[in-house]
XYZ file of N, CA and C in Angstrom:
588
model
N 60.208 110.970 107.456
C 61.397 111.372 108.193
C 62.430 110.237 108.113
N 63.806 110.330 107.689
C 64.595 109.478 107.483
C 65.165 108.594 108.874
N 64.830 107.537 108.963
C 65.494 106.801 110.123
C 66.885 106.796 110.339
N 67.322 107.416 111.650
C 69.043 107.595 111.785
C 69.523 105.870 112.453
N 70.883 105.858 111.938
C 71.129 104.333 112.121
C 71.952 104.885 113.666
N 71.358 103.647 114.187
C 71.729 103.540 115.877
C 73.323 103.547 116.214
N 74.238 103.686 116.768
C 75.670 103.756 117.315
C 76.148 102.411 116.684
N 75.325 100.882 116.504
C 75.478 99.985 116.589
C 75.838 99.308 115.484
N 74.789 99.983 114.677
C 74.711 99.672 113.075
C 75.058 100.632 112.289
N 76.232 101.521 112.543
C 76.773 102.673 111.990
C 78.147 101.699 112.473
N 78.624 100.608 113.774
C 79.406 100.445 114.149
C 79.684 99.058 112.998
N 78.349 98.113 112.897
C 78.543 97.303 112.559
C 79.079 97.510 110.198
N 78.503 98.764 109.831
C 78.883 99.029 108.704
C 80.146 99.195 108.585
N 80.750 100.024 109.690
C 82.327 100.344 109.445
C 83.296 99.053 109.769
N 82.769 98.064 110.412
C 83.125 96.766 110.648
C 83.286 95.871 108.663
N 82.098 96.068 108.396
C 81.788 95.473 106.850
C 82.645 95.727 106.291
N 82.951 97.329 106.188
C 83.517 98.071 105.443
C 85.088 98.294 106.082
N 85.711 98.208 106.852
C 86.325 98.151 106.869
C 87.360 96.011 106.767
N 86.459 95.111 106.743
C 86.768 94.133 106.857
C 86.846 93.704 105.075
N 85.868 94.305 104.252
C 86.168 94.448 102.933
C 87.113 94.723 102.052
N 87.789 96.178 102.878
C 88.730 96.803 102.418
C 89.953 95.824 102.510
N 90.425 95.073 103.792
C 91.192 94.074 103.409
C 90.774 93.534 103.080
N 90.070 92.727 103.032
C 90.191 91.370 102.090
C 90.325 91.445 100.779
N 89.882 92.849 99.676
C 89.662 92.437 98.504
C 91.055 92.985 98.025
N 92.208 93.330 98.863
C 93.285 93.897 98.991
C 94.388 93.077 99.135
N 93.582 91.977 99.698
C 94.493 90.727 100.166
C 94.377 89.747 98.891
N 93.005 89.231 98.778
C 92.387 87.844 98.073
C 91.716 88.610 96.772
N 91.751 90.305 96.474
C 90.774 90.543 95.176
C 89.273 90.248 95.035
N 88.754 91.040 94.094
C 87.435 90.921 94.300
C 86.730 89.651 94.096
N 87.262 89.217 93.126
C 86.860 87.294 92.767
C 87.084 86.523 93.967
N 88.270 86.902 94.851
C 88.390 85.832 95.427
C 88.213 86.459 96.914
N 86.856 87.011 97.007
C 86.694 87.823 98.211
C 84.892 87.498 98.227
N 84.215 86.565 99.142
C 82.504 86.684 99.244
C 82.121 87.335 100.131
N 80.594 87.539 100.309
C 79.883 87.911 100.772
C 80.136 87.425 102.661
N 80.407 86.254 102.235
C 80.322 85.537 103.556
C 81.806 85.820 104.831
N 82.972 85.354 102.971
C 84.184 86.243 103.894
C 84.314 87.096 104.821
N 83.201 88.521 103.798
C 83.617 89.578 104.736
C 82.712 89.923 105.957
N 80.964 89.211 105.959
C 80.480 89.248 107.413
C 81.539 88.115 108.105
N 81.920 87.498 107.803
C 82.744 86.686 109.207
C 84.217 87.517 109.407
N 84.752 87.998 108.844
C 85.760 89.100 109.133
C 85.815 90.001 109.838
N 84.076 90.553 109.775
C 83.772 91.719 110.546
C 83.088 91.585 111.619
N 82.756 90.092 111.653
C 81.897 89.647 113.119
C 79.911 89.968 112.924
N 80.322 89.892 111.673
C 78.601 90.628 111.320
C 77.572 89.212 111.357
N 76.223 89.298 111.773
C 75.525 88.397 111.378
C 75.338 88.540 109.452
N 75.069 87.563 108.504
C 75.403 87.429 107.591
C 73.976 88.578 106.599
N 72.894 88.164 107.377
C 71.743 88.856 107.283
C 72.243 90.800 107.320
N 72.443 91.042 108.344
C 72.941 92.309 108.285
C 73.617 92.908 107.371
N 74.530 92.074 106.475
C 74.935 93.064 105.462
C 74.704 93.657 104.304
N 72.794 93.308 104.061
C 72.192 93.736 103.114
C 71.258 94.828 103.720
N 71.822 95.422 104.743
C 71.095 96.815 105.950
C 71.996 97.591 105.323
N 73.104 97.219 105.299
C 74.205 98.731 104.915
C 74.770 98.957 103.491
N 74.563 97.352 102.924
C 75.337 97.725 100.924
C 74.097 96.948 100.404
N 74.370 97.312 98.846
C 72.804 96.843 98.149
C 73.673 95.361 98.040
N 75.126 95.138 97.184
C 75.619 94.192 97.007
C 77.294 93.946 97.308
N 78.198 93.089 97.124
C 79.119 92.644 97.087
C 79.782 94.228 96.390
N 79.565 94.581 94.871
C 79.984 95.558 94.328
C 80.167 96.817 94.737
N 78.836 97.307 95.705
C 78.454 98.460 96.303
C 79.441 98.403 97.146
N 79.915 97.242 97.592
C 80.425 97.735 98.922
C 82.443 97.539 98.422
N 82.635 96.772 97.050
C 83.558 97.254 96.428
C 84.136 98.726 95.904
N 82.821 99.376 95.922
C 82.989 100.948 95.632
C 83.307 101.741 96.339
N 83.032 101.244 97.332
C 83.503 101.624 98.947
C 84.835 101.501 99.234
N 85.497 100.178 99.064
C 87.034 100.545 99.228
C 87.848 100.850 98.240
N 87.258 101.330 97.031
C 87.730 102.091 95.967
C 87.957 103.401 96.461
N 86.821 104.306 96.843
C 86.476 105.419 97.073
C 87.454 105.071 98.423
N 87.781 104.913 100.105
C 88.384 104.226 100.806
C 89.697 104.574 100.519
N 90.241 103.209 99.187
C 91.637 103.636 98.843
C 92.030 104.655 98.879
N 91.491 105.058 97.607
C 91.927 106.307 96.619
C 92.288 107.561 97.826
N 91.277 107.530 98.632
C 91.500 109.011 99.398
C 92.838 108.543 100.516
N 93.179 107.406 100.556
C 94.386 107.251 101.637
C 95.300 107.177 100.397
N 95.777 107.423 99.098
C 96.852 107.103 98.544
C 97.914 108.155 98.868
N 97.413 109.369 99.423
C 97.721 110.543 99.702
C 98.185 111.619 98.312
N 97.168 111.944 97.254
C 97.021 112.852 96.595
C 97.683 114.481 97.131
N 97.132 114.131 98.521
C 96.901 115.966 98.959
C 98.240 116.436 99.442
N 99.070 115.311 98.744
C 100.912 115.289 99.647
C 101.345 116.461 98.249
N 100.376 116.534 96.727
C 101.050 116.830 95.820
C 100.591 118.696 95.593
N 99.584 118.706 96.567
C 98.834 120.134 96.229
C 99.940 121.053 96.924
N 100.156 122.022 96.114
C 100.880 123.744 96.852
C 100.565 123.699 98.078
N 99.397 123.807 98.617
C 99.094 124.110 99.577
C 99.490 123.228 100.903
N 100.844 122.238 100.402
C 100.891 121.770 101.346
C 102.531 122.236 102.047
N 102.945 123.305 101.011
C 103.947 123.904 101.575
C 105.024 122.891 100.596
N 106.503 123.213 100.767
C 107.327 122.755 99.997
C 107.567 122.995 98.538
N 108.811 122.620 97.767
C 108.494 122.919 96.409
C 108.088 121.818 95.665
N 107.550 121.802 94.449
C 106.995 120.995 93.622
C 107.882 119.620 93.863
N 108.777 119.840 93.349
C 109.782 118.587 93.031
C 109.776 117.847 94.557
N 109.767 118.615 95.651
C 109.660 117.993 97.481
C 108.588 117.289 97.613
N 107.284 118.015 96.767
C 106.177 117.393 96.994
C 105.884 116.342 95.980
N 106.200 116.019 95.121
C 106.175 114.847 94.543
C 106.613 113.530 95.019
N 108.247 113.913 95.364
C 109.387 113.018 95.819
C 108.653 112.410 97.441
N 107.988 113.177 97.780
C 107.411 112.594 99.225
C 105.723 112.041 98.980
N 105.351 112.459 98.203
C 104.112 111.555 97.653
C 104.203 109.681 97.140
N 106.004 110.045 95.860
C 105.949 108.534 95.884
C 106.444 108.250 96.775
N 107.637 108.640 97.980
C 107.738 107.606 99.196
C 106.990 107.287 99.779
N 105.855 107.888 99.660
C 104.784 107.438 100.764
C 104.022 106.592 100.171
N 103.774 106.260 98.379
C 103.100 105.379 97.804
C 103.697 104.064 97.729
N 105.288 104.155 97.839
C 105.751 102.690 97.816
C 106.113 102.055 99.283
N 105.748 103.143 100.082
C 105.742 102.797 101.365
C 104.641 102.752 102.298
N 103.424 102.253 101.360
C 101.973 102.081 102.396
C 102.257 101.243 102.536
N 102.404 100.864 104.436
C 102.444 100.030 104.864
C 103.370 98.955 104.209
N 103.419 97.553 105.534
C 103.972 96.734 105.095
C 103.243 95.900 104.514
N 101.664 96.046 103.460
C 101.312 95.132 103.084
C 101.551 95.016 101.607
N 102.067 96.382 100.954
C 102.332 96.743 99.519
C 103.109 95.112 99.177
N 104.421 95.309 99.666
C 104.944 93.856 98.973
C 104.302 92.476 99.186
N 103.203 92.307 99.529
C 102.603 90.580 98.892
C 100.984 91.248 98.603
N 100.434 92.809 98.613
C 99.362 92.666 98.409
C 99.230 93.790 97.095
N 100.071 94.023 96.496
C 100.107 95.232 95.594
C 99.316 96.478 96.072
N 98.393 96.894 94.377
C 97.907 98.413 94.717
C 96.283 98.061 94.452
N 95.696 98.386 95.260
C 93.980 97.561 95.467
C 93.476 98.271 93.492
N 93.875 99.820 93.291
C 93.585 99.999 91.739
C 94.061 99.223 90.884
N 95.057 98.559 90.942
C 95.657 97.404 90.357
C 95.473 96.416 90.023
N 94.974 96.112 91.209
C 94.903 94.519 91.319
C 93.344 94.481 90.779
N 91.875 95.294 91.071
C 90.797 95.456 90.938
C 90.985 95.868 89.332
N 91.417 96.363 88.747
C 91.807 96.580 86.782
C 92.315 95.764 86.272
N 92.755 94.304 86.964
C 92.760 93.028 86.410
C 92.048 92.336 86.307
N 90.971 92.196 87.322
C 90.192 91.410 87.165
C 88.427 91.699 87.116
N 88.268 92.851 86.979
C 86.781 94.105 87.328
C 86.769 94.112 85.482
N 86.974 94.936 84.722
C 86.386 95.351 83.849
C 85.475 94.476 83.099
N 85.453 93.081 82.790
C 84.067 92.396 81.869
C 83.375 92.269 83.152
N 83.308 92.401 84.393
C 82.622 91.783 85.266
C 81.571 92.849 85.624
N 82.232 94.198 85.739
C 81.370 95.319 86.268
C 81.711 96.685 85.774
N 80.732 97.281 84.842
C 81.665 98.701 84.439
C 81.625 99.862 85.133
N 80.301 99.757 86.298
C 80.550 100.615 87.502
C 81.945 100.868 88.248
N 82.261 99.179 88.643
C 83.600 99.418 89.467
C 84.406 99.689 88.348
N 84.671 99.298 87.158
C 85.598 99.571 86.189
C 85.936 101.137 86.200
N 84.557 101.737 86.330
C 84.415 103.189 85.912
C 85.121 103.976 87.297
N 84.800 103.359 88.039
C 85.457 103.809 89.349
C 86.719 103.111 89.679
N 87.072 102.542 88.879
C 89.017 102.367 89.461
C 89.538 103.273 88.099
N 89.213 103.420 87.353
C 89.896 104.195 85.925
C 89.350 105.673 86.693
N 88.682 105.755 87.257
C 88.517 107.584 88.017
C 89.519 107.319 88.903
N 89.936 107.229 89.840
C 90.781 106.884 90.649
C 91.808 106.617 89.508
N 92.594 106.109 89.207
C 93.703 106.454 88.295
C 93.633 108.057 87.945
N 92.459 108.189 87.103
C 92.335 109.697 86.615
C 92.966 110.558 87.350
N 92.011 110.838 88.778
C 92.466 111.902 89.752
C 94.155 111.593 90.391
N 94.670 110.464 89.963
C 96.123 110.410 90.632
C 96.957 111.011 89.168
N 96.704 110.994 88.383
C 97.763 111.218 87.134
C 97.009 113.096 87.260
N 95.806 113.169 87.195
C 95.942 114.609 87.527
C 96.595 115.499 88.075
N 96.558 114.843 89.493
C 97.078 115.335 90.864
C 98.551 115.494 90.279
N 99.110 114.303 89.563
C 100.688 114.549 89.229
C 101.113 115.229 88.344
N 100.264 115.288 87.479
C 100.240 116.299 86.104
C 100.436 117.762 86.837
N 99.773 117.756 87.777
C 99.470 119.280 87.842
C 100.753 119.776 88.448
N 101.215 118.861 89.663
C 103.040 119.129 90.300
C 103.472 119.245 89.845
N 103.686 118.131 88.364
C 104.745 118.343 87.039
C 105.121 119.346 86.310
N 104.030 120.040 86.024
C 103.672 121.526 85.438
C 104.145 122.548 86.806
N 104.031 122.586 87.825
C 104.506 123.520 88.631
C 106.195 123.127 88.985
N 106.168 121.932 88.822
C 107.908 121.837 89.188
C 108.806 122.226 87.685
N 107.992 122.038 86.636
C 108.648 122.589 85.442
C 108.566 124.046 85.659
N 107.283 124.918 85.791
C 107.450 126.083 86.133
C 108.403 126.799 87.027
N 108.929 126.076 87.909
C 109.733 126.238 89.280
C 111.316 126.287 88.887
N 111.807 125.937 87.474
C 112.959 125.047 87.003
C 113.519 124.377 87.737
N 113.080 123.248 88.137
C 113.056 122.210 88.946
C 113.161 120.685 87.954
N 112.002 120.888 86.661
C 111.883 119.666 86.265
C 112.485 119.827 84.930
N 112.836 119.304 83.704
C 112.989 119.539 82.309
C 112.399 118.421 81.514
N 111.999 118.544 80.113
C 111.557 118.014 79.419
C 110.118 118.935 78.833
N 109.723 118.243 77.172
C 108.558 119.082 76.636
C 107.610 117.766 76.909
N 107.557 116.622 77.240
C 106.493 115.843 76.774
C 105.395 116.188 77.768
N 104.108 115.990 77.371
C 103.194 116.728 78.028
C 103.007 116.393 79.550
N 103.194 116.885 80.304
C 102.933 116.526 81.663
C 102.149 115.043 82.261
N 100.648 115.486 81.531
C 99.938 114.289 81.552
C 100.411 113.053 80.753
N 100.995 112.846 80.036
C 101.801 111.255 79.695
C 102.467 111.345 80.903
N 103.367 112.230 80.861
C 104.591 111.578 82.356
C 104.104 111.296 83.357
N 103.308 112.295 83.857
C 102.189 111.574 84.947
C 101.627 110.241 84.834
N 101.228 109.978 83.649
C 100.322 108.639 83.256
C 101.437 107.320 83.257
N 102.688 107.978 82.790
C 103.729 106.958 82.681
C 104.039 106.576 83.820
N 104.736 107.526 84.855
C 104.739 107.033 86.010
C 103.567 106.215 86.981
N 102.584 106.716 86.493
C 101.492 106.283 87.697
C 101.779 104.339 86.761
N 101.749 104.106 85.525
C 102.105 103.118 84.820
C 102.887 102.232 85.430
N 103.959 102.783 85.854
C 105.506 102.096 86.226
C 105.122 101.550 87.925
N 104.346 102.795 88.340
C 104.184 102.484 89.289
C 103.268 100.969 89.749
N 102.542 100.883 89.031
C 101.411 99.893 89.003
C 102.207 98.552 88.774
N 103.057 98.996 87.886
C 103.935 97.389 87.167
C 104.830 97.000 88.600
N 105.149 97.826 89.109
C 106.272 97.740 90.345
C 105.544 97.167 91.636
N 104.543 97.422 91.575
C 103.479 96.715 92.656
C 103.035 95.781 92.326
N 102.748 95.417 91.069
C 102.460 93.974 90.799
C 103.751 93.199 90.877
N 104.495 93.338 90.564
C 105.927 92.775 90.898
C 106.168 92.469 91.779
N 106.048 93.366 93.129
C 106.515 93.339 94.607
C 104.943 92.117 95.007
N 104.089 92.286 94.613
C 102.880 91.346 94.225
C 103.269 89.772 94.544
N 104.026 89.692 92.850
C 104.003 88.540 92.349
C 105.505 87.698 93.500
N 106.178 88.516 93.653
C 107.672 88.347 94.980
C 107.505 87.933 95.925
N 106.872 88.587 96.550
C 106.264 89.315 97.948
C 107.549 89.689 98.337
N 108.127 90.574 97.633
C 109.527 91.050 97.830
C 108.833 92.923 97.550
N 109.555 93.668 98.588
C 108.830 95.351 98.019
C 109.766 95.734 97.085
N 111.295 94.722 96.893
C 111.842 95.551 96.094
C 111.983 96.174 94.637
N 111.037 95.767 93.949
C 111.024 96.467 93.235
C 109.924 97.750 93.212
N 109.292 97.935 94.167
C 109.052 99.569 94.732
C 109.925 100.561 94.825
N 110.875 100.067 95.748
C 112.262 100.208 96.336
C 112.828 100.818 94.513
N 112.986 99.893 93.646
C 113.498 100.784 92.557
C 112.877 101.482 91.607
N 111.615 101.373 91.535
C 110.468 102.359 90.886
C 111.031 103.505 91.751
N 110.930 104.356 92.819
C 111.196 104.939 93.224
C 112.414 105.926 92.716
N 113.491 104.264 93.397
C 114.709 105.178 92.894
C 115.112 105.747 91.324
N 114.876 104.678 90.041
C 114.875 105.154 89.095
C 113.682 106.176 88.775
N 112.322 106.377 89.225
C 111.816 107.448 88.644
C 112.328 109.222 89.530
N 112.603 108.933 90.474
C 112.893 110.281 91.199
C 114.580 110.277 90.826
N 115.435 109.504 90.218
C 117.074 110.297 90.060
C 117.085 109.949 87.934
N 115.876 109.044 87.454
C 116.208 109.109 86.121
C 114.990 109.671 85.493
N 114.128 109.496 85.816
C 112.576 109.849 85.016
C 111.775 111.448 85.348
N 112.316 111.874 86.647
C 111.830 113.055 87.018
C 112.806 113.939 87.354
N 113.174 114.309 86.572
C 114.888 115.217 86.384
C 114.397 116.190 85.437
């Protein structure tokens, strides 16, 4: 019979895990330990091999974490609006997570600089996460072209891929600044020159 984890140690994982999620957001996975994140989270140091196998496991975690707060589900029909509305409010809301975007970039970003010789699990899981965001946009693209909303023949999925591209460069930028503005013009040039 599987042992259920107590109020305490269900409390103390989301502590891990959520104390992970910044830091490797802040300082990256290299420059993020084991030790960092039990003292972040108030954990005894012992405890955090109760809830992740390793450092990585629990990198997969604020991969998986990210990805579902980038807000994808801003781009589905079903969220009402037309294509071109629902795009245009997906990237405001991507260059506007929070005020930590300008000195901490985009955690897929920053983790695809320095992850791939190190681990091809997490590799494999920040390039999925890309995947499902250029999907998600591909697929608006194709409905806002359907809508005559958008113009152009190049295949949806490049433009999607391009933008999600531009986007990444614009966060490392606002990164390297700690200035958001060049979010601020990813934005404006892809929603009045690139998505027309």
């Amino acid at each position: 019979m599987p042992r259920t984890k107590s109020p305490a140690s269900a409390g103390t994982r989301q502590r891990l895990s959520d104390a992970a999620l910044d830091l490797f957001h802040l300082r990256g996975y290299n420059g993020t330990s084991v030790q960092d994140i039990v003292a972040a989270a108030g954990a005894p140091k012992g405890t955090f091999y109760n809830h992740f196998a390793s450092k990585e496991d629990l990198a997969l975690d604020s991969v998986a974490r990210y990805s579902a707060a980038m807000g994808l589900e801003m781009l589905d029909e079903k969220q009402g609006g037309t294509p071109l509305e629902r795009i245009t409010g997906h990237l405001g809301y991507i260059t506007g997570l929070g005020d930590t975007m300008g000195d901490r970039g985009c955690l897929l970003g920053n983790f695809a600089t320095e992850i791939p010789a190190h681990s091809d699990v997490l590799r494999n899981a920040v390039d999925a996460g890309f995947g499902r965001w250029v999907a998600a946009l591909a697929t608006a693209i194709e409905q806002a072209r359907a809508a005559g909303e958008l113009h152009g023949d190049e295949p949806a999925t490049d433009l999607a891929g391009f933008v999600v591209s531009s986007y990444e460069g614009a966060a490392a930028r606002a990164k390297a600044s700690g200035d958001p503005a060049a979010l601020r013009e990813f934005f404006t040039i892809t929603t009045t020159r690139i998505l027309t």
